[in-house]
C-alpha cells in the first residue's frame, strides 16, 4: 500500500475534503481476520459481543518519515451492520510484533466514517483517534456506535520513523462488535461521537508549549496562550444541539502533557458544585479531568503513559444552549513541547436521564485503560561514547548543510569541528534531505548541554537553557515548516549551544556564538 502525502488535510479531517476522499477508497483487499486468543486485552462485558481484529497495511514507511497520510484503498471493517462498543488500536510489524516507540511509532491515527458526514444522528465523522498513548475506547454497557457495512472509512495517520531505515507496518484495531443479527443488538442504544479539540478545524491542530511559560511550571492551552484564536472564534468549544447525555470520554495529549479538562458552560447557571481539581465558577461546571498517568521513570516526558477515561456511570446531562469546552495542560518546568495537542472524543446519546452537573459533582476520578506497555521500555539517558561538544575546535562558518541525517558541521558524529559566528549574527541551516523522496524533515531544537546521552523515549528533551526550535524543515505543508532553511536567533548570547532533531533524536549537533 502506498502512502500518499496529504499536506493540507487536517488531522481532525474537516468534512470539506471527505466527499472527494471517499471516491478514492474503493478497490483494495480487506486485511481482516478473526480475533486470535490474546488479541484483545480486555473482554467486553456487553452480551453478544464479537472480538474482531483488523489491520490496515502494509504501510511502507520511508526512512525518517513523519508526514500525515490518508488511507488508500479500503480500510478493513466489519462486513455486517451492527454496533461498535469498543476499539483497541495498535501499530505492528508484519510478524505481529509491536515496534519500540523510540524506533517507529503511531504519532496519530484518526478513523473517519465518511458516510456519517452531514447526518446529525451519527455525530462527528471522526469516531476514533489514537496516538502513541494507545487509549482503549469502551462504551458503557448498553450503548454502541451504529455501524453500517456500507459505511466508507478513511484512516488519517501519521507514522513517525525515528531512524534512517525503512519499515513495513500495519495499523491494527480490535473492534468489539455486536452484529445487528444478534438479539443483543436490540438492547443497544445508539451513541455518537463529539470531537473536542483545542485547535478544532485547524489544518494541523497543534500549539507550542515553551519552557517557563504559564504559571507554577504548568501551561494551560488555550487559557494561558497569547491570542490562541486570532479570528475571535474559539476552536475549543462545541454548542450542544439537543438534549443529550454524555456517556464517556478520554483525553489525548503528547509527551509533557499532564491532563485534558472538559467543562460545560451554561449561561445564567449559578455555578457547579465544584471539584477537587478545579475551582467552581458561575455558569461553568467541570465535567472530567483525563489525567496522563506516566509510567516513565523520568516523569512527564515520554509516550510511556496511559490516560484516564470516565467510569461507566459518569452520565452527564447537557441541554441545547450549553457549550462544551476543552483545555489541555502541559508541564512547562522541564522542557518545551512543540507541536502539542489536546483532544477529547466525547460519546453522547439523546435523552434527559443524565446527572445535572450544576447540582451533582460529576467529575469523579477516571480509570486507566491500560498499564505500562513494553514498547516504551527503552527510556534512554544513559552514558554514551558521544563527544562533549565543548571540546570541539571552532571554525568560522555561518552555514550548516543537513544531508543524509547529518548536520554538516558541528554534528556529534562528524569531525568534531563546531561552526562559530559572532554575537548578533545567525547560522543558516539548510535541510537537503527534504526534497528527496517523500521528504525527510529535520529540526534544530535546543537541548541541555552536553546533550550527548543515549537516545530513548525520554531523551533528549527540548530542555536547553535557551529555547530555540526550527520547526520541521520541509516544504510539504503541515506538519513541515514550509521552508528547508532556518536561521538561529540573532540575539543569542556568546556561548556553546547544543541541539537535536525532534524527528530523529539520535541526530545531535552544536554551534558557537563568540564575542
Ligand atoms: Cu531529523
Short mmCIF file of C-alpha atoms and ligand atoms in Angstrom, two decimals:
data_model
loop_
_atom_site.label_atom_id
_atom_site.label_comp_id
_atom_site.label_asym_id
_atom_site.label_seq_id
_atom_site.Cartn_x
_atom_site.Cartn_y
_atom_site.Cartn_z
CA UNK A 1 0.00 0.00 0.00
CA UNK A 2 1.46 3.33 -0.97
CA UNK A 3 1.49 6.26 1.36
CA UNK A 4 0.05 9.39 -0.11
CA UNK A 5 1.16 12.61 1.47
CA UNK A 6 -1.66 14.97 2.18
CA UNK A 7 -0.13 18.20 3.13
CA UNK A 8 -3.19 20.31 3.53
CA UNK A 9 -5.53 17.93 5.27
CA UNK A 10 -6.49 18.49 8.86
CA UNK A 11 -5.56 15.82 11.33
CA UNK A 12 -9.12 16.11 12.51
CA UNK A 13 -10.15 15.93 8.89
CA UNK A 14 -12.66 18.63 8.39
CA UNK A 15 -15.61 17.47 6.42
CA UNK A 16 -14.86 19.50 3.33
CA UNK A 17 -12.44 17.05 1.75
CA UNK A 18 -14.20 13.89 2.78
CA UNK A 19 -16.55 13.52 -0.13
CA UNK A 20 -13.62 13.67 -2.51
CA UNK A 21 -11.67 11.21 -0.43
CA UNK A 22 -14.48 8.73 -0.32
CA UNK A 23 -14.17 8.40 -4.05
CA UNK A 24 -10.59 7.19 -3.72
CA UNK A 25 -11.22 4.44 -1.22
CA UNK A 26 -12.54 1.63 -3.37
CA UNK A 27 -10.86 -1.49 -4.56
CA UNK A 28 -8.22 -2.99 -2.23
CA UNK A 29 -8.46 -6.27 -0.39
CA UNK A 30 -9.53 -6.08 3.20
CA UNK A 31 -6.90 -7.43 5.58
CA UNK A 32 -9.28 -8.78 8.15
CA UNK A 33 -9.10 -11.94 10.20
CA UNK A 34 -11.00 -13.25 13.18
CA UNK A 35 -9.61 -12.47 16.59
CA UNK A 36 -6.97 -14.78 18.00
CA UNK A 37 -6.72 -15.57 21.69
CA UNK A 38 -4.82 -12.76 23.36
CA UNK A 39 -5.62 -10.16 20.72
CA UNK A 40 -7.90 -8.18 22.95
CA UNK A 41 -6.52 -7.00 26.30
CA UNK A 42 -9.95 -6.91 27.86
CA UNK A 43 -13.19 -8.79 27.47
CA UNK A 44 -16.15 -6.61 26.70
CA UNK A 45 -18.91 -7.08 29.23
CA UNK A 46 -21.73 -6.49 26.81
CA UNK A 47 -23.63 -9.59 25.77
CA UNK A 48 -23.36 -10.73 22.17
CA UNK A 49 -20.00 -9.06 21.61
CA UNK A 50 -17.65 -10.35 18.92
CA UNK A 51 -13.97 -9.53 19.08
CA UNK A 52 -12.85 -8.64 15.56
CA UNK A 53 -9.30 -7.96 14.58
CA UNK A 54 -8.48 -5.67 11.66
CA UNK A 55 -5.33 -4.32 10.20
CA UNK A 56 -4.53 -1.68 7.62
CA UNK A 57 -1.37 -2.12 5.65
CA UNK A 58 1.33 -2.90 4.96
CA UNK A 59 2.27 0.73 5.07
CA UNK A 60 5.70 1.26 3.56
CA UNK A 61 7.29 3.77 5.88
CA UNK A 62 10.12 5.75 4.34
CA UNK A 63 13.34 6.38 6.28
CA UNK A 64 12.84 9.24 8.69
CA UNK A 65 9.21 9.75 7.71
CA UNK A 66 6.92 11.91 9.81
CA UNK A 67 4.20 13.00 7.42
CA UNK A 68 0.42 12.99 7.51
CA UNK A 69 -1.13 10.48 5.13
CA UNK A 70 -4.54 9.15 4.16
CA UNK A 71 -5.51 5.56 3.58
CA UNK A 72 -5.75 4.37 0.03
CA UNK A 73 -7.99 1.51 -0.89
CA UNK A 74 -10.42 0.02 1.54
CA UNK A 75 -9.95 0.38 5.27
CA UNK A 76 -10.91 -3.06 6.62
CA UNK A 77 -14.09 -3.10 8.72
CA UNK A 78 -16.96 -5.39 9.73
CA UNK A 79 -18.90 -7.00 6.89
CA UNK A 80 -22.33 -6.72 8.51
CA UNK A 81 -24.36 -3.96 10.17
CA UNK A 82 -24.16 -3.63 13.94
CA UNK A 83 -22.77 -1.63 16.81
CA UNK A 84 -19.15 -0.89 17.72
CA UNK A 85 -18.85 -0.93 21.51
CA UNK A 86 -15.07 -0.81 21.92
CA UNK A 87 -11.88 -0.11 19.95
CA UNK A 88 -8.30 -1.04 20.78
CA UNK A 89 -5.64 0.45 18.48
CA UNK A 90 -2.02 -0.55 17.88
CA UNK A 91 0.86 -0.47 15.44
CA UNK A 92 2.51 -3.74 14.45
CA UNK A 93 5.09 -5.10 12.07
CA UNK A 94 4.31 -7.95 9.67
CA UNK A 95 5.22 -10.57 12.28
CA UNK A 96 2.67 -9.08 14.69
CA UNK A 97 5.23 -7.50 16.99
CA UNK A 98 4.74 -4.01 18.36
CA UNK A 99 7.84 -1.96 17.46
CA UNK A 100 9.67 0.07 20.13
CA UNK A 101 8.33 3.59 20.37
CA UNK A 102 11.81 5.11 20.06
CA UNK A 103 12.24 3.36 16.69
CA UNK A 104 8.89 3.82 14.97
CA UNK A 105 5.56 4.91 16.32
CA UNK A 106 1.99 5.78 15.59
CA UNK A 107 2.10 9.54 16.04
CA UNK A 108 -1.62 9.50 15.49
CA UNK A 109 -4.38 7.76 13.60
CA UNK A 110 -7.89 9.08 13.15
CA UNK A 111 -10.71 6.83 11.96
CA UNK A 112 -13.22 8.67 9.77
CA UNK A 113 -16.62 7.45 8.78
CA UNK A 114 -17.23 9.47 5.64
CA UNK A 115 -20.77 8.11 5.44
CA UNK A 116 -21.64 9.79 8.73
CA UNK A 117 -20.97 13.20 7.28
CA UNK A 118 -23.96 15.56 7.37
CA UNK A 119 -26.01 13.06 9.38
CA UNK A 120 -26.81 14.55 12.77
CA UNK A 121 -27.75 11.24 14.32
CA UNK A 122 -24.31 9.78 13.76
CA UNK A 123 -22.24 12.58 15.22
CA UNK A 124 -18.81 13.65 14.06
CA UNK A 125 -17.37 11.82 11.07
CA UNK A 126 -14.25 11.28 13.17
CA UNK A 127 -15.25 8.49 15.53
CA UNK A 128 -11.95 7.32 16.94
CA UNK A 129 -8.42 8.60 17.35
CA UNK A 130 -5.28 7.13 18.81
CA UNK A 131 -1.83 8.44 19.48
CA UNK A 132 1.08 6.59 20.95
CA UNK A 133 -0.69 6.59 24.33
CA UNK A 134 -2.97 3.94 22.75
CA UNK A 135 -6.07 4.69 24.75
CA UNK A 136 -8.69 1.96 24.51
CA UNK A 137 -12.22 3.15 23.85
CA UNK A 138 -15.02 1.28 25.55
CA UNK A 139 -18.61 2.47 25.67
CA UNK A 140 -20.73 1.87 28.78
CA UNK A 141 -22.86 -1.27 28.65
CA UNK A 142 -25.98 -0.88 26.55
CA UNK A 143 -24.50 1.71 24.16
CA UNK A 144 -22.93 1.32 20.76
CA UNK A 145 -21.79 3.29 17.73
CA UNK A 146 -24.19 2.37 14.91
CA UNK A 147 -22.25 0.86 12.06
CA UNK A 148 -23.38 0.04 8.53
CA UNK A 149 -21.49 -2.36 6.33
CA UNK A 150 -21.98 0.18 3.53
CA UNK A 151 -20.12 2.86 5.53
CA UNK A 152 -16.98 4.22 3.99
CA UNK A 153 -13.99 4.58 6.26
CA UNK A 154 -10.83 6.59 5.83
CA UNK A 155 -7.75 6.49 8.03
CA UNK A 156 -5.77 9.68 8.55
CA UNK A 157 -2.45 8.72 10.06
CA UNK A 158 1.00 9.96 10.86
CA UNK A 159 3.64 7.31 11.36
CA UNK A 160 6.88 8.58 12.72
CA UNK A 161 10.04 6.70 11.75
CA UNK A 162 12.74 7.90 14.11
CA UNK A 163 15.50 6.12 12.20
CA UNK A 164 17.19 6.28 8.79
CA UNK A 165 15.81 2.84 7.92
CA UNK A 166 12.55 1.87 6.11
CA UNK A 167 9.82 -0.21 7.76
CA UNK A 168 6.63 -2.01 6.83
CA UNK A 169 3.96 -1.66 9.46
CA UNK A 170 0.25 -2.22 10.00
CA UNK A 171 -2.21 -0.11 11.93
CA UNK A 172 -4.25 -2.67 13.85
CA UNK A 173 -7.57 -2.23 15.61
CA UNK A 174 -9.51 -4.72 17.65
CA UNK A 175 -13.20 -3.91 17.47
CA UNK A 176 -15.74 -5.12 19.99
CA UNK A 177 -18.77 -5.51 17.81
CA UNK A 178 -22.40 -6.55 18.23
CA UNK A 179 -23.89 -7.54 14.86
CA UNK A 180 -27.45 -6.40 14.14
CA UNK A 181 -28.38 -10.05 13.62
CA UNK A 182 -27.63 -10.76 17.30
CA UNK A 183 -30.61 -10.47 19.67
CA UNK A 184 -28.29 -8.42 21.91
CA UNK A 185 -28.33 -5.65 19.31
CA UNK A 186 -31.99 -4.95 20.15
CA UNK A 187 -30.89 -3.82 23.61
CA UNK A 188 -28.31 -1.31 22.38
CA UNK A 189 -28.93 2.44 22.35
CA UNK A 190 -27.05 4.43 19.69
CA UNK A 191 -24.16 6.64 20.80
CA UNK A 192 -22.44 9.33 18.75
CA UNK A 193 -19.01 10.93 18.94
CA UNK A 194 -18.41 14.63 19.67
CA UNK A 195 -14.93 15.74 18.68
CA UNK A 196 -13.40 18.21 21.14
CA UNK A 197 -10.04 19.70 20.24
CA UNK A 198 -8.26 22.85 21.42
CA UNK A 199 -7.46 23.53 17.75
CA UNK A 200 -10.58 22.03 16.18
CA UNK A 201 -10.72 22.52 12.42
CA UNK A 202 -7.10 23.61 12.07
CA UNK A 203 -5.04 22.25 9.20
CA UNK A 204 -2.63 20.84 11.76
CA UNK A 205 -4.23 21.18 15.21
CA UNK A 206 -1.16 21.86 17.33
CA UNK A 207 0.36 24.53 19.53
CA UNK A 208 3.72 25.03 21.22
CA UNK A 209 4.40 24.96 24.95
CA UNK A 210 7.52 26.94 25.80
CA UNK A 211 9.67 26.13 28.79
CA UNK A 212 8.93 28.65 31.52
CA UNK A 213 5.50 29.66 30.15
CA UNK A 214 2.28 29.59 32.18
CA UNK A 215 2.28 29.61 35.96
CA UNK A 216 3.95 27.37 38.54
CA UNK A 217 5.57 25.22 35.89
CA UNK A 218 2.32 24.45 34.07
CA UNK A 219 0.83 25.89 30.91
CA UNK A 220 -2.87 25.56 30.06
CA UNK A 221 -3.99 25.95 26.47
CA UNK A 222 -5.84 28.00 25.31
CA UNK A 223 -6.39 29.85 28.63
CA UNK A 224 -2.77 30.97 29.04
CA UNK A 225 -1.89 31.31 25.38
CA UNK A 226 -1.28 34.64 23.73
CA UNK A 227 -4.11 35.17 21.22
CA UNK A 228 -4.81 31.48 20.52
CA UNK A 229 -7.74 32.16 18.19
CA UNK A 230 -6.88 35.27 16.15
CA UNK A 231 -10.24 35.49 14.37
CA UNK A 232 -12.04 35.62 17.71
CA UNK A 233 -13.90 32.33 17.30
CA UNK A 234 -12.83 29.82 19.96
CA UNK A 235 -12.00 26.45 18.48
CA UNK A 236 -12.18 24.58 21.78
CA UNK A 237 -15.97 24.81 22.27
CA UNK A 238 -18.92 22.90 20.88
CA UNK A 239 -22.52 24.05 21.16
CA UNK A 240 -24.87 21.35 22.38
CA UNK A 241 -27.62 20.97 19.76
CA UNK A 242 -30.14 18.81 21.62
CA UNK A 243 -30.86 17.20 24.98
CA UNK A 244 -28.03 14.76 25.38
CA UNK A 245 -26.44 12.50 27.95
CA UNK A 246 -22.65 12.41 27.82
CA UNK A 247 -21.60 8.77 28.21
CA UNK A 248 -17.84 8.85 28.37
CA UNK A 249 -14.59 10.42 27.28
CA UNK A 250 -10.80 10.11 27.45
CA UNK A 251 -8.14 12.61 26.51
CA UNK A 252 -5.31 12.69 24.00
CA UNK A 253 -2.17 14.73 24.55
CA UNK A 254 1.55 14.49 23.81
CA UNK A 255 4.61 13.92 26.00
CA UNK A 256 4.85 16.73 28.51
CA UNK A 257 1.06 16.80 28.79
CA UNK A 258 -0.48 16.49 32.24
CA UNK A 259 -4.23 16.49 31.72
CA UNK A 260 -7.15 17.39 29.47
CA UNK A 261 -10.19 19.02 31.09
CA UNK A 262 -13.79 19.04 29.90
CA UNK A 263 -16.20 21.77 31.04
CA UNK A 264 -19.75 22.78 30.30
CA UNK A 265 -20.65 26.47 30.20
CA UNK A 266 -24.32 27.23 30.83
CA UNK A 267 -25.18 30.93 30.68
CA UNK A 268 -27.00 32.00 33.85
CA UNK A 269 -26.34 28.82 35.81
CA UNK A 270 -25.31 29.56 39.36
CA UNK A 271 -22.13 27.51 39.43
CA UNK A 272 -21.36 23.86 39.60
CA UNK A 273 -20.85 22.02 42.84
CA UNK A 274 -17.12 22.37 42.31
CA UNK A 275 -14.50 19.71 42.38
CA UNK A 276 -11.20 18.81 43.87
CA UNK A 277 -9.44 19.68 40.63
CA UNK A 278 -10.99 22.93 39.53
CA UNK A 279 -12.48 25.86 41.41
CA UNK A 280 -16.16 26.42 40.63
CA UNK A 281 -17.12 29.47 38.60
CA UNK A 282 -20.63 30.79 37.98
CA UNK A 283 -22.05 29.29 34.82
CA UNK A 284 -19.34 26.66 34.49
CA UNK A 285 -19.18 23.06 35.65
CA UNK A 286 -16.07 20.90 35.40
CA UNK A 287 -17.09 17.55 33.92
CA UNK A 288 -13.94 15.47 33.80
CA UNK A 289 -10.17 15.59 34.00
CA UNK A 290 -8.43 12.97 31.87
CA UNK A 291 -5.08 12.59 33.59
CA UNK A 292 -1.84 11.49 31.93
CA UNK A 293 -0.52 8.80 34.27
CA UNK A 294 3.16 8.38 33.43
CA UNK A 295 4.93 5.06 33.93
CA UNK A 296 8.02 6.84 32.60
CA UNK A 297 10.63 6.95 35.42
CA UNK A 298 11.81 10.38 34.22
CA UNK A 299 8.31 11.81 34.67
CA UNK A 300 6.00 13.60 32.23
CA UNK A 301 8.37 13.46 29.26
CA UNK A 302 7.59 10.45 27.05
CA UNK A 303 4.90 8.28 25.49
CA UNK A 304 5.21 5.84 28.40
CA UNK A 305 1.84 6.95 29.66
CA UNK A 306 -1.80 5.99 29.93
CA UNK A 307 -4.75 8.39 30.00
CA UNK A 308 -7.65 8.07 32.42
CA UNK A 309 -11.13 7.62 30.98
CA UNK A 310 -14.52 8.27 32.60
CA UNK A 311 -16.05 5.47 34.67
CA UNK A 312 -19.16 3.82 33.13
CA UNK A 313 -21.60 5.59 35.48
CA UNK A 314 -20.46 9.12 34.52
CA UNK A 315 -23.64 10.10 32.59
CA UNK A 316 -23.77 13.89 32.37
CA UNK A 317 -26.90 15.77 31.24
CA UNK A 318 -26.50 18.67 28.82
CA UNK A 319 -29.07 20.82 27.04
CA UNK A 320 -29.31 22.94 23.89
CA UNK A 321 -27.51 26.22 24.52
CA UNK A 322 -24.88 24.61 26.72
CA UNK A 323 -21.33 24.79 25.42
CA UNK A 324 -18.80 22.03 25.95
CA UNK A 325 -15.26 23.33 26.31
CA UNK A 326 -11.86 21.62 26.49
CA UNK A 327 -8.49 22.78 27.81
CA UNK A 328 -5.17 20.96 27.98
CA UNK A 329 -2.35 21.44 30.48
CA UNK A 330 1.35 20.71 29.97
CA UNK A 331 4.40 20.74 32.19
CA UNK A 332 6.49 23.82 31.34
CA UNK A 333 9.16 23.42 34.00
CA UNK A 334 11.32 20.75 32.37
CA UNK A 335 11.25 21.48 28.68
CA UNK A 336 9.45 22.97 25.71
CA UNK A 337 6.89 20.83 23.89
CA UNK A 338 6.50 21.69 20.23
CA UNK A 339 3.52 20.73 18.07
CA UNK A 340 1.44 19.59 21.03
CA UNK A 341 -2.19 18.51 21.02
CA UNK A 342 -5.20 18.45 23.31
CA UNK A 343 -8.16 16.34 22.16
CA UNK A 344 -11.11 14.55 23.77
CA UNK A 345 -13.69 12.46 21.98
CA UNK A 346 -16.90 12.66 23.99
CA UNK A 347 -19.54 9.98 23.42
CA UNK A 348 -23.16 11.10 23.75
CA UNK A 349 -26.67 9.77 23.37
CA UNK A 350 -30.03 11.55 23.03
CA UNK A 351 -32.14 11.93 26.15
CA UNK A 352 -32.68 13.57 29.51
CA UNK A 353 -31.83 10.90 32.07
CA UNK A 354 -28.30 12.07 32.89
CA UNK A 355 -26.97 13.81 36.01
CA UNK A 356 -27.12 17.61 36.16
CA UNK A 357 -23.52 18.82 36.55
CA UNK A 358 -24.74 22.02 38.22
CA UNK A 359 -26.31 20.13 41.11
CA UNK A 360 -24.16 16.98 41.19
CA UNK A 361 -20.40 16.62 41.35
CA UNK A 362 -19.79 14.56 38.22
CA UNK A 363 -16.03 14.93 37.73
CA UNK A 364 -15.00 11.77 39.51
CA UNK A 365 -11.59 10.14 39.22
CA UNK A 366 -11.03 8.33 35.94
CA UNK A 367 -9.83 4.84 35.15
CA UNK A 368 -6.72 3.87 33.19
CA UNK A 369 -7.47 1.97 30.00
CA UNK A 370 -4.14 0.10 30.04
CA UNK A 371 -0.94 -0.29 32.03
CA UNK A 372 2.69 0.22 31.08
CA UNK A 373 3.42 -1.00 27.54
CA UNK A 374 6.69 -2.83 26.84
CA UNK A 375 7.30 -0.89 23.61
CA UNK A 376 8.15 2.07 25.88
CA UNK A 377 10.87 0.22 27.79
CA UNK A 378 13.83 1.94 26.19
CA UNK A 379 13.99 5.23 28.08
CA UNK A 380 17.44 6.48 27.04
CA UNK A 381 19.54 8.96 29.00
CA UNK A 382 22.42 6.54 29.69
CA UNK A 383 26.07 7.50 29.15
CA UNK A 384 27.39 7.05 25.62
CA UNK A 385 30.63 7.49 23.74
CA UNK A 386 29.25 10.61 22.04
CA UNK A 387 31.65 13.53 22.47
CA UNK A 388 31.16 16.61 24.58
CA UNK A 389 30.97 19.48 22.05
CA UNK A 390 32.65 21.90 24.43
CA UNK A 391 35.87 20.10 23.38
CA UNK A 392 35.30 20.72 19.64
CA UNK A 393 37.51 23.22 17.77
CA UNK A 394 35.61 26.19 16.36
CA UNK A 395 35.62 27.27 12.71
CA UNK A 396 34.12 30.50 11.38
CA UNK A 397 31.11 29.34 9.43
CA UNK A 398 27.58 30.66 9.11
CA UNK A 399 26.05 27.82 7.05
CA UNK A 400 25.22 24.25 8.03
CA UNK A 401 24.02 21.84 5.35
CA UNK A 402 21.95 18.87 6.55
CA UNK A 403 22.46 15.79 4.39
CA UNK A 404 21.59 12.15 4.97
CA UNK A 405 20.68 12.64 8.65
CA UNK A 406 23.90 14.55 9.39
CA UNK A 407 24.42 18.16 10.38
CA UNK A 408 27.26 19.18 8.01
CA UNK A 409 29.38 20.95 10.64
CA UNK A 410 29.02 20.50 14.38
CA UNK A 411 27.42 17.06 14.20
CA UNK A 412 28.47 14.93 17.17
CA UNK A 413 29.42 12.12 14.81
CA UNK A 414 31.39 14.39 12.47
CA UNK A 415 34.97 15.65 12.58
CA UNK A 416 34.49 17.44 15.90
CA UNK A 417 34.54 20.91 14.39
CA UNK A 418 31.99 23.41 15.57
CA UNK A 419 30.66 26.31 13.45
CA UNK A 420 31.09 29.72 15.02
CA UNK A 421 29.56 33.14 14.38
CA UNK A 422 29.88 36.45 16.19
CA UNK A 423 27.16 37.64 18.56
CA UNK A 424 24.44 39.36 16.56
CA UNK A 425 24.90 37.02 13.60
CA UNK A 426 22.97 33.90 12.67
CA UNK A 427 23.82 30.48 11.38
CA UNK A 428 21.66 29.31 8.48
CA UNK A 429 20.69 25.62 8.41
CA UNK A 430 19.57 24.06 5.12
CA UNK A 431 17.85 20.69 5.04
CA UNK A 432 18.98 18.98 1.85
CA UNK A 433 17.13 15.76 2.76
CA UNK A 434 13.75 17.39 2.30
CA UNK A 435 13.45 17.44 -1.49
CA UNK A 436 14.29 13.76 -1.68
CA UNK A 437 11.51 11.18 -1.85
CA UNK A 438 8.64 11.76 0.49
CA UNK A 439 10.55 14.42 2.39
CA UNK A 440 12.74 13.79 5.38
CA UNK A 441 12.24 16.66 7.73
CA UNK A 442 14.70 17.66 10.42
CA UNK A 443 14.64 20.17 13.22
CA UNK A 444 17.24 22.16 15.12
CA UNK A 445 15.90 22.15 18.67
CA UNK A 446 17.86 23.24 21.72
CA UNK A 447 18.65 20.64 24.35
CA UNK A 448 20.54 20.96 27.59
CA UNK A 449 24.32 20.69 27.16
CA UNK A 450 26.13 18.46 26.62
CA UNK A 451 23.11 16.62 25.11
CA UNK A 452 25.25 13.54 24.44
CA UNK A 453 23.38 10.78 26.25
CA UNK A 454 21.69 7.74 24.80
CA UNK A 455 18.56 8.22 22.69
CA UNK A 456 15.33 6.76 24.07
CA UNK A 457 11.69 7.61 24.59
CA UNK A 458 12.69 10.10 27.32
CA UNK A 459 15.93 11.54 25.87
CA UNK A 460 16.85 14.03 24.55
CA UNK A 461 14.32 16.71 25.50
CA UNK A 462 13.85 20.27 24.26
CA UNK A 463 15.27 21.49 27.54
CA UNK A 464 18.10 23.84 26.58
CA UNK A 465 18.72 26.75 28.91
CA UNK A 466 17.98 28.96 25.89
CA UNK A 467 14.97 27.87 23.86
CA UNK A 468 15.03 27.66 20.07
CA UNK A 469 13.36 25.40 17.54
CA UNK A 470 13.35 25.47 13.76
CA UNK A 471 10.16 23.51 13.18
CA UNK A 472 10.30 20.52 10.82
CA UNK A 473 12.33 21.85 7.90
CA UNK A 474 10.45 20.95 4.74
CA UNK A 475 8.28 22.36 2.01
CA UNK A 476 5.41 19.88 2.08
CA UNK A 477 2.91 21.88 4.13
CA UNK A 478 1.95 20.93 7.70
CA UNK A 479 3.47 19.42 9.71
CA UNK A 480 6.58 20.70 7.89
CA UNK A 481 7.53 24.33 8.50
CA UNK A 482 7.18 25.48 4.89
CA UNK A 483 10.89 26.12 4.43
CA UNK A 484 14.01 23.97 4.16
CA UNK A 485 16.11 26.69 5.79
CA UNK A 486 16.21 28.23 9.24
CA UNK A 487 18.35 30.83 10.92
CA UNK A 488 19.45 30.76 14.53
CA UNK A 489 18.13 33.70 16.56
CA UNK A 490 20.48 36.68 16.15
CA UNK A 491 20.17 37.63 19.81
CA UNK A 492 21.86 34.53 21.25
CA UNK A 493 24.41 35.35 23.92
CA UNK A 494 28.03 34.18 23.46
CA UNK A 495 28.38 30.52 24.32
CA UNK A 496 28.15 26.95 23.02
CA UNK A 497 24.68 25.72 22.07
CA UNK A 498 23.65 22.10 21.75
CA UNK A 499 20.67 20.91 19.77
CA UNK A 500 18.97 17.78 18.47
CA UNK A 501 16.45 16.78 15.81
CA UNK A 502 12.97 16.28 17.30
CA UNK A 503 12.09 13.93 14.46
CA UNK A 504 15.29 11.85 14.64
CA UNK A 505 16.55 12.37 18.16
CA UNK A 506 19.79 10.45 17.53
CA UNK A 507 20.85 13.49 15.45
CA UNK A 508 22.79 15.89 17.66
CA UNK A 509 24.81 18.99 16.93
CA UNK A 510 26.22 22.18 18.32
CA UNK A 511 27.33 25.66 17.32
CA UNK A 512 29.09 28.56 18.95
CA UNK A 513 28.40 32.25 19.33
CA UNK A 514 31.51 34.29 20.15
CA UNK A 515 32.09 37.81 21.45
CU1 LIG B 1 15.92 14.75 11.59
#
